[in-house]
Amino acid sequence: MARRLYGIPLSGHVHRVRLFLSILKLDYSFVEALMQSSEVLKLNPLGQIPILEDGDIILTDSNAILVYLAKTYAPDSPWLPEDALGAARVQKWFSIAAGELRYGPAMARAATLWKHPDDIAPAQAKAATLLPFMNDELKQRPFLAGDMPTLADLSCYAYIKRAPEGGVSLAPYSAVQQWLERIEALPDFIPMPEASAFGL
């Protein structure tokens, strides 16, 4: 059965899927493909990455892919809690990943790397609201949704880790820094590439 992941290494959305595939020890081929490319548009008319092909199944949206992988290949694991509170906490962080994180640290990074200076300050302002909130949450528990790592952590890790590439310092947020270290200590962890490795 062919399993392929389409995207680019610099995308945090792509990294969260690559990280979970590694943790689950699932073999796959990585196909470098840009948003809105003809290859991507053929598989996802919205022109977004990542895209996962798992045999005859084609999935889009990074968090949806994480849910699929957890339900299919780790159904009884803590990665996607079945209890009401655990499931709600994961969903909360999925929403934050698609909202405050996407338009805060992730946008600041993208605007900096791709030279869109007008977008940097508003995104940094959103990051300045998100990070203290996240830091306070992580003072109460070791991981975002509880005592064990879940998909919530994987959905947020990459863009927080690379927030400094968008001029967003993590220095004031010790609980966030400690959480990053806990994620990086997970078995089969793979790092989020630095932009400098690609000449950016």
Tab-separated table of C-alpha atoms in Angstrom:
chain	number	residue	atom	x	y	z
A	1	MET	CA	0.000	0.000	0.000
A	2	ALA	CA	1.490	3.328	-1.077
A	3	ARG	CA	1.589	6.093	1.503
A	4	ARG	CA	2.675	9.562	0.374
A	5	LEU	CA	2.832	12.922	2.085
A	6	TYR	CA	2.829	16.058	-0.088
A	7	GLY	CA	4.184	19.380	1.136
A	8	ILE	CA	7.350	21.337	1.856
A	9	PRO	CA	9.774	20.840	4.756
A	10	LEU	CA	9.448	24.458	5.962
A	11	SER	CA	5.708	24.133	6.616
A	12	GLY	CA	4.759	23.611	10.245
A	13	HIS	CA	1.483	22.086	9.067
A	14	VAL	CA	3.501	19.495	7.161
A	15	HIS	CA	5.912	18.962	10.049
A	16	ARG	CA	3.157	18.033	12.496
A	17	VAL	CA	2.144	15.179	10.183
A	18	ARG	CA	5.744	14.096	9.537
A	19	LEU	CA	6.370	14.074	13.274
A	20	PHE	CA	3.374	11.853	13.987
A	21	LEU	CA	4.238	9.499	11.126
A	22	SER	CA	7.703	9.152	12.664
A	23	ILE	CA	6.335	8.570	16.171
A	24	LEU	CA	3.992	5.900	14.791
A	25	LYS	CA	6.877	4.356	12.820
A	26	LEU	CA	4.878	4.474	9.586
A	27	ASP	CA	6.737	4.299	6.282
A	28	TYR	CA	5.870	6.886	3.656
A	29	SER	CA	7.292	8.770	0.699
A	30	PHE	CA	7.652	12.533	0.978
A	31	VAL	CA	6.762	14.433	-2.188
A	32	GLU	CA	7.860	18.074	-2.232
A	33	ALA	CA	4.951	20.088	-3.568
A	34	LEU	CA	4.039	23.755	-3.210
A	35	MET	CA	0.614	25.147	-2.397
A	36	GLN	CA	-1.425	25.901	-5.503
A	37	SER	CA	0.871	23.753	-7.668
A	38	SER	CA	-0.888	21.650	-10.292
A	39	GLU	CA	0.074	18.502	-8.380
A	40	VAL	CA	-1.508	19.811	-5.190
A	41	LEU	CA	-4.602	21.237	-6.900
A	42	LYS	CA	-5.272	17.857	-8.493
A	43	LEU	CA	-5.468	16.251	-5.049
A	44	ASN	CA	-6.868	19.208	-3.099
A	45	PRO	CA	-8.849	21.841	-5.024
A	46	LEU	CA	-8.248	24.265	-2.129
A	47	GLY	CA	-4.548	24.208	-3.030
A	48	GLN	CA	-3.385	23.560	0.535
A	49	ILE	CA	-0.709	21.326	2.022
A	50	PRO	CA	-0.173	18.840	3.526
A	51	ILE	CA	-1.957	16.106	1.641
A	52	LEU	CA	-1.752	12.481	2.736
A	53	GLU	CA	-2.332	9.573	0.393
A	54	ASP	CA	-2.834	6.325	2.292
A	55	GLY	CA	-3.642	3.712	-0.304
A	56	ASP	CA	-6.913	4.825	-1.905
A	57	ILE	CA	-7.554	7.419	0.789
A	58	ILE	CA	-6.688	11.074	0.152
A	59	LEU	CA	-6.774	13.388	3.158
A	60	THR	CA	-6.211	17.118	3.544
A	61	ASP	CA	-5.934	19.452	6.559
A	62	SER	CA	-3.077	18.665	8.914
A	63	ASN	CA	-5.196	18.249	12.050
A	64	ALA	CA	-7.675	16.016	10.228
A	65	ILE	CA	-4.746	13.898	9.056
A	66	LEU	CA	-3.498	13.609	12.646
A	67	VAL	CA	-6.928	12.387	13.766
A	68	TYR	CA	-7.052	9.848	10.942
A	69	LEU	CA	-3.602	8.508	11.774
A	70	ALA	CA	-4.404	8.227	15.475
A	71	LYS	CA	-7.738	6.488	14.898
A	72	THR	CA	-6.293	4.148	12.268
A	73	TYR	CA	-2.843	3.284	13.607
A	74	ALA	CA	-2.987	4.080	17.353
A	75	PRO	CA	-6.688	3.682	18.238
A	76	ASP	CA	-6.272	2.983	21.956
A	77	SER	CA	-3.384	5.354	22.597
A	78	PRO	CA	-3.442	8.614	24.582
A	79	TRP	CA	-2.740	10.639	21.424
A	80	LEU	CA	-6.451	11.254	20.881
A	81	PRO	CA	-8.349	10.875	24.182
A	82	GLU	CA	-11.777	9.288	24.116
A	83	ASP	CA	-13.041	10.805	27.367
A	84	ALA	CA	-15.125	13.955	27.045
A	85	LEU	CA	-12.736	16.322	28.827
A	86	GLY	CA	-9.611	14.982	27.120
A	87	ALA	CA	-11.241	15.152	23.686
A	88	ALA	CA	-12.459	18.700	24.363
A	89	ARG	CA	-8.997	19.846	25.430
A	90	VAL	CA	-7.428	18.468	22.249
A	91	GLN	CA	-10.112	20.147	20.147
A	92	LYS	CA	-9.478	23.447	21.936
A	93	TRP	CA	-5.813	23.362	20.915
A	94	PHE	CA	-6.692	22.304	17.368
A	95	SER	CA	-8.782	25.472	17.196
A	96	ILE	CA	-5.956	27.551	18.655
A	97	ALA	CA	-3.528	26.007	16.151
A	98	ALA	CA	-5.845	27.043	13.296
A	99	GLY	CA	-6.532	30.464	14.804
A	100	GLU	CA	-4.246	32.301	17.209
A	101	LEU	CA	-1.184	30.212	16.362
A	102	ARG	CA	-1.724	30.379	12.607
A	103	TYR	CA	-2.288	34.125	12.590
A	104	GLY	CA	0.236	34.873	15.331
A	105	PRO	CA	3.637	33.126	15.448
A	106	ALA	CA	3.144	31.256	12.169
A	107	MET	CA	2.132	34.381	10.254
A	108	ALA	CA	4.979	36.427	11.774
A	109	ARG	CA	7.431	33.761	10.626
A	110	ALA	CA	5.951	33.493	7.126
A	111	ALA	CA	5.830	37.261	6.694
A	112	THR	CA	9.451	37.563	7.785
A	113	LEU	CA	10.742	34.715	5.617
A	114	TRP	CA	8.794	35.705	2.506
A	115	LYS	CA	9.352	39.454	2.958
A	116	HIS	CA	5.863	40.796	3.692
A	117	PRO	CA	6.807	43.492	6.220
A	118	ASP	CA	3.303	44.939	6.638
A	119	ASP	CA	2.062	41.632	8.054
A	120	ILE	CA	4.790	41.186	10.665
A	121	ALA	CA	3.729	43.585	13.438
A	122	PRO	CA	0.033	42.504	13.563
A	123	ALA	CA	1.095	38.851	13.721
A	124	GLN	CA	3.644	39.567	16.439
A	125	ALA	CA	0.911	41.315	18.422
A	126	LYS	CA	-1.271	38.207	18.211
A	127	ALA	CA	1.715	36.096	19.327
A	128	ALA	CA	2.159	38.408	22.316
A	129	THR	CA	-1.372	37.480	23.403
A	130	LEU	CA	-1.089	33.755	22.713
A	131	LEU	CA	2.262	32.982	24.332
A	132	PRO	CA	1.499	34.235	27.866
A	133	PHE	CA	-1.767	32.279	27.754
A	134	MET	CA	0.050	29.147	26.601
A	135	ASN	CA	2.747	29.648	29.211
A	136	ASP	CA	0.144	29.885	32.007
A	137	GLU	CA	-1.562	26.722	30.744
A	138	LEU	CA	1.738	24.847	30.735
A	139	LYS	CA	2.476	25.892	34.300
A	140	GLN	CA	-0.527	23.782	35.303
A	141	ARG	CA	0.291	20.607	33.353
A	142	PRO	CA	3.270	19.202	31.422
A	143	PHE	CA	1.448	18.995	28.090
A	144	LEU	CA	-1.227	21.139	26.492
A	145	ALA	CA	-4.167	18.799	27.068
A	146	GLY	CA	-3.034	16.959	30.187
A	147	ASP	CA	-0.334	14.846	31.741
A	148	MET	CA	0.457	12.912	28.559
A	149	PRO	CA	1.379	14.156	25.085
A	150	THR	CA	-1.540	14.295	22.660
A	151	LEU	CA	-2.244	15.514	19.158
A	152	ALA	CA	-2.730	18.957	20.710
A	153	ASP	CA	1.007	19.170	21.337
A	154	LEU	CA	1.935	18.017	17.846
A	155	SER	CA	-0.424	20.535	16.257
A	156	CYS	CA	1.243	23.441	18.073
A	157	TYR	CA	4.899	22.420	18.363
A	158	ALA	CA	6.442	23.468	15.039
A	159	TYR	CA	5.263	27.063	14.819
A	160	ILE	CA	6.050	27.714	18.477
A	161	LYS	CA	9.525	26.222	18.077
A	162	ARG	CA	10.271	28.402	15.062
A	163	ALA	CA	8.535	31.529	16.391
A	164	PRO	CA	11.907	33.333	16.770
A	165	GLU	CA	12.254	33.195	12.970
A	166	GLY	CA	9.381	35.676	12.943
A	167	GLY	CA	10.932	37.945	15.535
A	168	VAL	CA	8.905	36.418	18.381
A	169	SER	CA	11.104	35.700	21.386
A	170	LEU	CA	10.399	32.692	23.592
A	171	ALA	CA	12.784	33.915	26.307
A	172	PRO	CA	10.024	35.217	28.638
A	173	TYR	CA	8.131	31.921	28.540
A	174	SER	CA	9.960	29.304	30.587
A	175	ALA	CA	7.018	26.882	30.737
A	176	VAL	CA	6.727	26.975	26.939
A	177	GLN	CA	10.453	26.316	26.591
A	178	GLN	CA	10.247	23.355	28.963
A	179	TRP	CA	7.272	21.998	27.007
A	180	LEU	CA	9.280	22.198	23.769
A	181	GLU	CA	12.023	20.172	25.434
A	182	ARG	CA	9.501	17.536	26.522
A	183	ILE	CA	8.208	17.208	22.956
A	184	GLU	CA	11.764	16.942	21.628
A	185	ALA	CA	12.469	14.127	24.107
A	186	LEU	CA	9.685	11.928	22.695
A	187	PRO	CA	10.823	8.674	21.055
A	188	ASP	CA	11.252	9.022	17.285
A	189	PHE	CA	10.983	12.811	17.449
A	190	ILE	CA	12.129	14.608	14.296
A	191	PRO	CA	12.999	18.329	14.395
A	192	MET	CA	11.321	21.163	12.578
A	193	PRO	CA	13.862	22.373	9.983
A	194	GLU	CA	15.385	25.807	10.449
A	195	ALA	CA	14.758	28.324	7.699
A	196	SER	CA	18.482	29.069	7.528
A	197	ALA	CA	19.044	25.553	6.208
A	198	PHE	CA	17.156	26.655	3.092
A	199	GLY	CA	18.973	29.951	2.707
A	200	LEU	CA	16.204	32.029	4.264
